[in-house]
Coordinates of C-alpha atoms in Angstrom, one line a residue:
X4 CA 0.0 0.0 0.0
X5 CA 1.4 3.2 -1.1
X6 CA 0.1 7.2 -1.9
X7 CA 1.7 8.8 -5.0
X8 CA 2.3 11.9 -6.4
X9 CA 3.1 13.3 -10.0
X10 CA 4.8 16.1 -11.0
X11 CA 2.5 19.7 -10.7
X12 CA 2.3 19.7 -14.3
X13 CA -1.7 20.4 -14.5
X14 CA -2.1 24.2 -15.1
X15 CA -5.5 25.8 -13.1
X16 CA -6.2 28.6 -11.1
X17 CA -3.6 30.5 -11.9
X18 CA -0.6 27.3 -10.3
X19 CA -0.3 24.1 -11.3
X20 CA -1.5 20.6 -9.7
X21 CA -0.5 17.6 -8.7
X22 CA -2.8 14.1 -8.6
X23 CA -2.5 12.5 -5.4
X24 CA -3.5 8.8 -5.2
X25 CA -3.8 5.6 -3.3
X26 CA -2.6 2.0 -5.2
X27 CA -5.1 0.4 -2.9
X28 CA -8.0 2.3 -1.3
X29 CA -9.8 5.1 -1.0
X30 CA -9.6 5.6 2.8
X31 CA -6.0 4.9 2.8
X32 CA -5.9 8.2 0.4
X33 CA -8.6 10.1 2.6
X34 CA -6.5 9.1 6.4
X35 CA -3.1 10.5 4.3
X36 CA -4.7 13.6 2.9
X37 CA -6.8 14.7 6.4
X38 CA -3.4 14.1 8.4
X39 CA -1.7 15.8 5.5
X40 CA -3.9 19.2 5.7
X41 CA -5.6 18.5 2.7
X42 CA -9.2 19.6 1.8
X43 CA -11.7 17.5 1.4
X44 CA -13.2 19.8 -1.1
X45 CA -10.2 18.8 -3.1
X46 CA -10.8 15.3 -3.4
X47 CA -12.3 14.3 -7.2
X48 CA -13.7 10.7 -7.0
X49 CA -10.2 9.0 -7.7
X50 CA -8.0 11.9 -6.6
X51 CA -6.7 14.5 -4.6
X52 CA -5.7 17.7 -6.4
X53 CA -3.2 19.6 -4.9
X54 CA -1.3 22.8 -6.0
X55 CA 2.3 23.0 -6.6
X56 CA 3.3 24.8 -3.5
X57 CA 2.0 21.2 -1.3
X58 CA 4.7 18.9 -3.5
X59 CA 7.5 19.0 -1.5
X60 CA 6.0 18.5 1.7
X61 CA 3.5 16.1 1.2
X62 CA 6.6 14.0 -0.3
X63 CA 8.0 14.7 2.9
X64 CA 5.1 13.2 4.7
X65 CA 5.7 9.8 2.5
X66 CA 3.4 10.4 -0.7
X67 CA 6.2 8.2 -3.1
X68 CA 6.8 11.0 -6.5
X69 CA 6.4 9.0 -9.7
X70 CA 5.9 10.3 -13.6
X71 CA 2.3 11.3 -14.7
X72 CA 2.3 7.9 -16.7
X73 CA 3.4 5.7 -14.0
X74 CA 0.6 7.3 -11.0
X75 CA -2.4 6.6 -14.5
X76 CA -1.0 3.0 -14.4
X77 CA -1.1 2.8 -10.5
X78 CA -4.8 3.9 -10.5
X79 CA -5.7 1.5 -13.1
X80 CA -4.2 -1.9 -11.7
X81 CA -5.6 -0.4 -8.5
X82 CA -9.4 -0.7 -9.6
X83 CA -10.2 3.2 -8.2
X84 CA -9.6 4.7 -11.6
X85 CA -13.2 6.3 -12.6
X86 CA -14.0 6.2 -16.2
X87 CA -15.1 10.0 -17.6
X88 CA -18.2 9.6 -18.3
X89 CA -18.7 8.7 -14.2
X90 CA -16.7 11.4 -14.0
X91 CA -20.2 13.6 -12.7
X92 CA -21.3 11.2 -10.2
X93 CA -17.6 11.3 -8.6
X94 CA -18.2 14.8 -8.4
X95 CA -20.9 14.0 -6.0
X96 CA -18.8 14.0 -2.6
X97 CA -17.6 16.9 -2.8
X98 CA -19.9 19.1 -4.2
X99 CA -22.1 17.4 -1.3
X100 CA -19.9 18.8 1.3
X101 CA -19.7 22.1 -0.3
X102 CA -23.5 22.2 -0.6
X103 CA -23.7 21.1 3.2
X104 CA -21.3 24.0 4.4
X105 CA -23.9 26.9 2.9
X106 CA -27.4 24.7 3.1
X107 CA -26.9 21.6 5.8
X108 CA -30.5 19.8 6.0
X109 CA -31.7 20.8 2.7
X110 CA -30.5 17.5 1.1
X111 CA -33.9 17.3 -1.1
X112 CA -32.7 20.3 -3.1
X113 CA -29.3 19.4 -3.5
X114 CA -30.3 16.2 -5.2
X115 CA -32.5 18.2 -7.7
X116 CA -29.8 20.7 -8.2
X117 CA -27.6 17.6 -8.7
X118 CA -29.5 15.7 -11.3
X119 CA -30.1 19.9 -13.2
X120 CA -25.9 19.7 -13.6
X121 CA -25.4 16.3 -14.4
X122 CA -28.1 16.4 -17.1
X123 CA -26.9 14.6 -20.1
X124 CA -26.9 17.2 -23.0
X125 CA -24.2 19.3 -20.6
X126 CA -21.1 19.6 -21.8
X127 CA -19.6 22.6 -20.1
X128 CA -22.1 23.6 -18.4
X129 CA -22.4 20.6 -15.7
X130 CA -20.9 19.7 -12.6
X131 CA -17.5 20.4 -13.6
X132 CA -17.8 24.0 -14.4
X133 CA -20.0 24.1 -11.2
X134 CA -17.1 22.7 -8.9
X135 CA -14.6 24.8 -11.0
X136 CA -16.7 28.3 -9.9
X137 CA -16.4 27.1 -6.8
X138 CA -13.6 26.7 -6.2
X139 CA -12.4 30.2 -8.2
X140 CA -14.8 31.8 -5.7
X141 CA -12.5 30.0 -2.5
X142 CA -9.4 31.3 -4.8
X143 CA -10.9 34.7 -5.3
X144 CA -12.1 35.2 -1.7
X145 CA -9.5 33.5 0.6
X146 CA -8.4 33.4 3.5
X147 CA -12.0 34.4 4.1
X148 CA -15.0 32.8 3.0
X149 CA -17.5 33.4 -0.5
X150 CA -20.2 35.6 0.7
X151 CA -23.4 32.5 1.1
X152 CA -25.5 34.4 -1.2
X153 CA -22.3 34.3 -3.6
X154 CA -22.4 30.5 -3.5
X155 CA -25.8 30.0 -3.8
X156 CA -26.1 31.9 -6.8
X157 CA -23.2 29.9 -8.5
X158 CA -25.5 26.7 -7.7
X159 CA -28.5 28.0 -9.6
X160 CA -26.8 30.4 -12.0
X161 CA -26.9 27.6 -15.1
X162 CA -29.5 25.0 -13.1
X163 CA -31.6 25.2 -15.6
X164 CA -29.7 24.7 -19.2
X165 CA -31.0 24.3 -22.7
X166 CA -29.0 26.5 -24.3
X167 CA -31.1 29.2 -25.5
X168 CA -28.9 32.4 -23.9
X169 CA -30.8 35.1 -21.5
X170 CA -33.9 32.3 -21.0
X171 CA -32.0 30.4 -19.6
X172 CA -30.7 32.6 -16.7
X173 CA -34.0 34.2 -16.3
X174 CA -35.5 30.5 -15.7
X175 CA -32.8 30.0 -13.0
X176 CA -33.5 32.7 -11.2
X177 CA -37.0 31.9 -11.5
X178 CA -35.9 28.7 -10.0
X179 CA -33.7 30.0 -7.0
X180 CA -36.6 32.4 -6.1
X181 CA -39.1 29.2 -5.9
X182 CA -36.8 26.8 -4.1
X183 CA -35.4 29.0 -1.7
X184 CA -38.5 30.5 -0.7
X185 CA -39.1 27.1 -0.1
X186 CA -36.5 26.3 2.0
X187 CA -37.1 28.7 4.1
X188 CA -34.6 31.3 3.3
X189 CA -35.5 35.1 3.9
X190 CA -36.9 36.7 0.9
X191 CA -34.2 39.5 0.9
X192 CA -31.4 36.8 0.7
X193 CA -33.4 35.2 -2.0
X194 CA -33.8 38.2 -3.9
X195 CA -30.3 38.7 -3.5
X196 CA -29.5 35.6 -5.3
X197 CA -32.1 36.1 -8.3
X198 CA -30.2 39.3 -8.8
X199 CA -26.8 37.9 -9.1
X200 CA -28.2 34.9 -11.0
X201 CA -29.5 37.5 -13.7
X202 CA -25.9 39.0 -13.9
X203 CA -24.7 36.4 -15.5
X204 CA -26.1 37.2 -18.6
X205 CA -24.0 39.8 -19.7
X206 CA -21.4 39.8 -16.6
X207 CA -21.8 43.6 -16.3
X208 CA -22.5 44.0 -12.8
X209 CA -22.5 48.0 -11.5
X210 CA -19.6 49.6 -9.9
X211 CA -19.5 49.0 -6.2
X212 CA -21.3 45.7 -7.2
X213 CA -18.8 44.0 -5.1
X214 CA -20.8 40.7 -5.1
X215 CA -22.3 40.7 -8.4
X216 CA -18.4 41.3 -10.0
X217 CA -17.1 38.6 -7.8
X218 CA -19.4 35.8 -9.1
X219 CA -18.7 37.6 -13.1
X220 CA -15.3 37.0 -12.1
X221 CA -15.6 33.5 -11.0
X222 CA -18.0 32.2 -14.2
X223 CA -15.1 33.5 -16.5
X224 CA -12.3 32.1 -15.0
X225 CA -12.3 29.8 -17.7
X226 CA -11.7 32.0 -20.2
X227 CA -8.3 32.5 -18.2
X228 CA -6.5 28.8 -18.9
X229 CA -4.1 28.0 -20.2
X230 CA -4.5 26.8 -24.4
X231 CA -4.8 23.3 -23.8
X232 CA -7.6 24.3 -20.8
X233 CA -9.0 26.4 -23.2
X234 CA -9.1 24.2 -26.5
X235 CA -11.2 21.4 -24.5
X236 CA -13.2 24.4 -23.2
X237 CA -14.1 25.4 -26.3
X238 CA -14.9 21.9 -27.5
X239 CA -17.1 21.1 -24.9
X240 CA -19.3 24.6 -25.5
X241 CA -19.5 23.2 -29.5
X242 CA -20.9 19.6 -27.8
X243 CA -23.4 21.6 -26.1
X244 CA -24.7 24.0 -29.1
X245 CA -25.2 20.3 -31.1
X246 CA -28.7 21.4 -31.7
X247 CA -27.3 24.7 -33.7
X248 CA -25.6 24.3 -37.2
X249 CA -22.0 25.3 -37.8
X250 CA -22.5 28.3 -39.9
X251 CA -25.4 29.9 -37.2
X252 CA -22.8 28.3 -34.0
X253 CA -20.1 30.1 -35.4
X254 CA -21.3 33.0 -35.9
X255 CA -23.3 33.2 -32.5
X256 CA -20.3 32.3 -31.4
X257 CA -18.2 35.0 -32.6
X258 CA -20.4 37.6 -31.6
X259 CA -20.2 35.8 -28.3
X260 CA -16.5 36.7 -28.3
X261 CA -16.3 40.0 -29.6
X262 CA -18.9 40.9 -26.8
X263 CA -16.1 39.9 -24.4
X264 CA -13.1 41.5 -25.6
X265 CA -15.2 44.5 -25.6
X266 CA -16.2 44.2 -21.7
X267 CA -14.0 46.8 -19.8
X268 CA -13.7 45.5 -17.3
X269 CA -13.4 42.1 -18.2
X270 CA -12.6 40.8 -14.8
X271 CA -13.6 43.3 -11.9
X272 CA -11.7 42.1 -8.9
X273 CA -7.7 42.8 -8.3
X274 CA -7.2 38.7 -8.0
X275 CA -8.9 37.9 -10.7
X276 CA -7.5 40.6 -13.3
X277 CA -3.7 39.1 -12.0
X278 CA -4.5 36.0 -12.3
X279 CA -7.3 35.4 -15.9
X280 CA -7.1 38.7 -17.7
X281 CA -3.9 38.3 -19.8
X282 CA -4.5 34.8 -20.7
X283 CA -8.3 35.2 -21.0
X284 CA -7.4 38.3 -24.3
X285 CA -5.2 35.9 -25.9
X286 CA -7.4 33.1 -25.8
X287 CA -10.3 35.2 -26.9
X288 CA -8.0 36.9 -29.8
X289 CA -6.2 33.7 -30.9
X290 CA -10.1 32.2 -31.4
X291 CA -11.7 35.6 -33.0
X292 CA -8.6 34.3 -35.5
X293 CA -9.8 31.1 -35.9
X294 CA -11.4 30.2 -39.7
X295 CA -14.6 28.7 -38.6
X296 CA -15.0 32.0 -36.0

């Protein structure tokens, strides 16, 4: 029985990660990472990501360092590996735990907000991109916590999805208002969320909109990765437009673009604008370049 480690090679969030795993079992990965200091929001199904800056000391507290290659081989003859299309339901635990932090007891909604993201015409727009705002809102925000109205909002903002632009936000908020109501939330919180919901339509939120910019921030964090990041990005937007034609997708899609290079700001917060909005331009010119764009 053994944990290993590969090289921080995987560029997000502004570092780079590591895959921490066990060659035999899960809770032989889970006592090692809680005695280790690491999150449990960080575990993926199979995996602990980790940023660079934990490498050297989690070698240090006997994680074995081995080539990217070698740890994918470990997994597999290990039987943990999860497949990618599971990849949603490993994403379960812990968005669970996230969802428990902000809304313990309310384990009905969760599940419906669950089966919304992992709905199986999403592409993008499912349970990774939901973790992934998540997390940029704990990047954005630390050492202190996402505002709870902040979070919330990124849990509703795409729960409803069919890819029809501005209908579909509106019929989120729609759906936060109804649910939270519901759950017993006051109405000015739940107004609150609506509102932000609603923002990210354009991601234009006023000056002083402190909460408003941070979730705009957070949902186009994406746009800040690195090629690679964005490439697969870009694919998976394509395999959720399937129902639109080339021609009409790419020029929707263009416009699309053009809209953002033209936001100023782009990114609102001082974090943010270090960390997406260099990359995000480039990735947003080099496309605008593309043929089919």
């Amino acid at each position: 029985m053994a944990i290993f480690i590969d090289p921080p090679l995987w560029p997000a969030h502004g570092t780079h990660f590591s895959h921490l795993v066990s060659d035999d079992s899960l809770a032989e990965l889970h006592e090692f990472a809680a005695a280790a200091g690491v999150p449990e929001r960080a575990f993926d199904g199979d995996h602990y990501d980790v940023p660079e800056r934990r490498f050297d000391d989690l070698v240090a507290a006997g994680a074995v360092p081995v080539e990217a290659r070698i740890l994918v081989r470990k997994l597999l003859a290990s039987g943990l590996r999860i497949p990618a299309r599971q990849r949603n339901n490993a994403l379960k635990l812990p968005l669970r735990n996230r969802w428990d932090a902000i809304m313990p007891g309310h384990d009905a909604l969760f599940l419906d907000l669950l089966d919304r993201w992992s709905e199986p015409h999403r592409h993008y727009h499912g349970c990774t991109h939901l973790l992934s705002i998540l997390e940029s809102l704990d990047l954005l925000t630390e050492p202190a916590d996402p505002p709870r109205t902040v979070l919330l909002a990124a849990w509703f903002h795409d729960s409803v999805y069919r890819g029809v632009p501005g209908q579909d936000e509106e019929e989120s908020a729609l759906l936060a208002e109804d649910r939270l109501q519901a759950a017993g939330l006051p109405s000015v919180k739940v107004a609150e969320v609506s509102r932000l919901v609603l923002l990210t339509r354009d991601h234009r939120p006023e000056p002083g909109d402190d909460a408003g910019a941070l979730l705009c921030d957070a949902d186009l964090s994406v746009l800040g990765g690195e090629p690679d990041e964005y490439a697969r990005y870009l694919a998976a937007v394509r395999r959720d437009y399937a129902h639109v034609g080339d021609a009409d997708f790419a020029a929707g899609r263009a416009a699309v673009v053009r809209r953002l290079l033209e936001l100023d700001p782009l990114f609102h917060g001082g974090r943010a604008r270090t960390l997406w909005l260099e990359p995000a331009r480039r990735n947003l010119r080099a496309e605008l370049a593309l043929p089919s764009t």
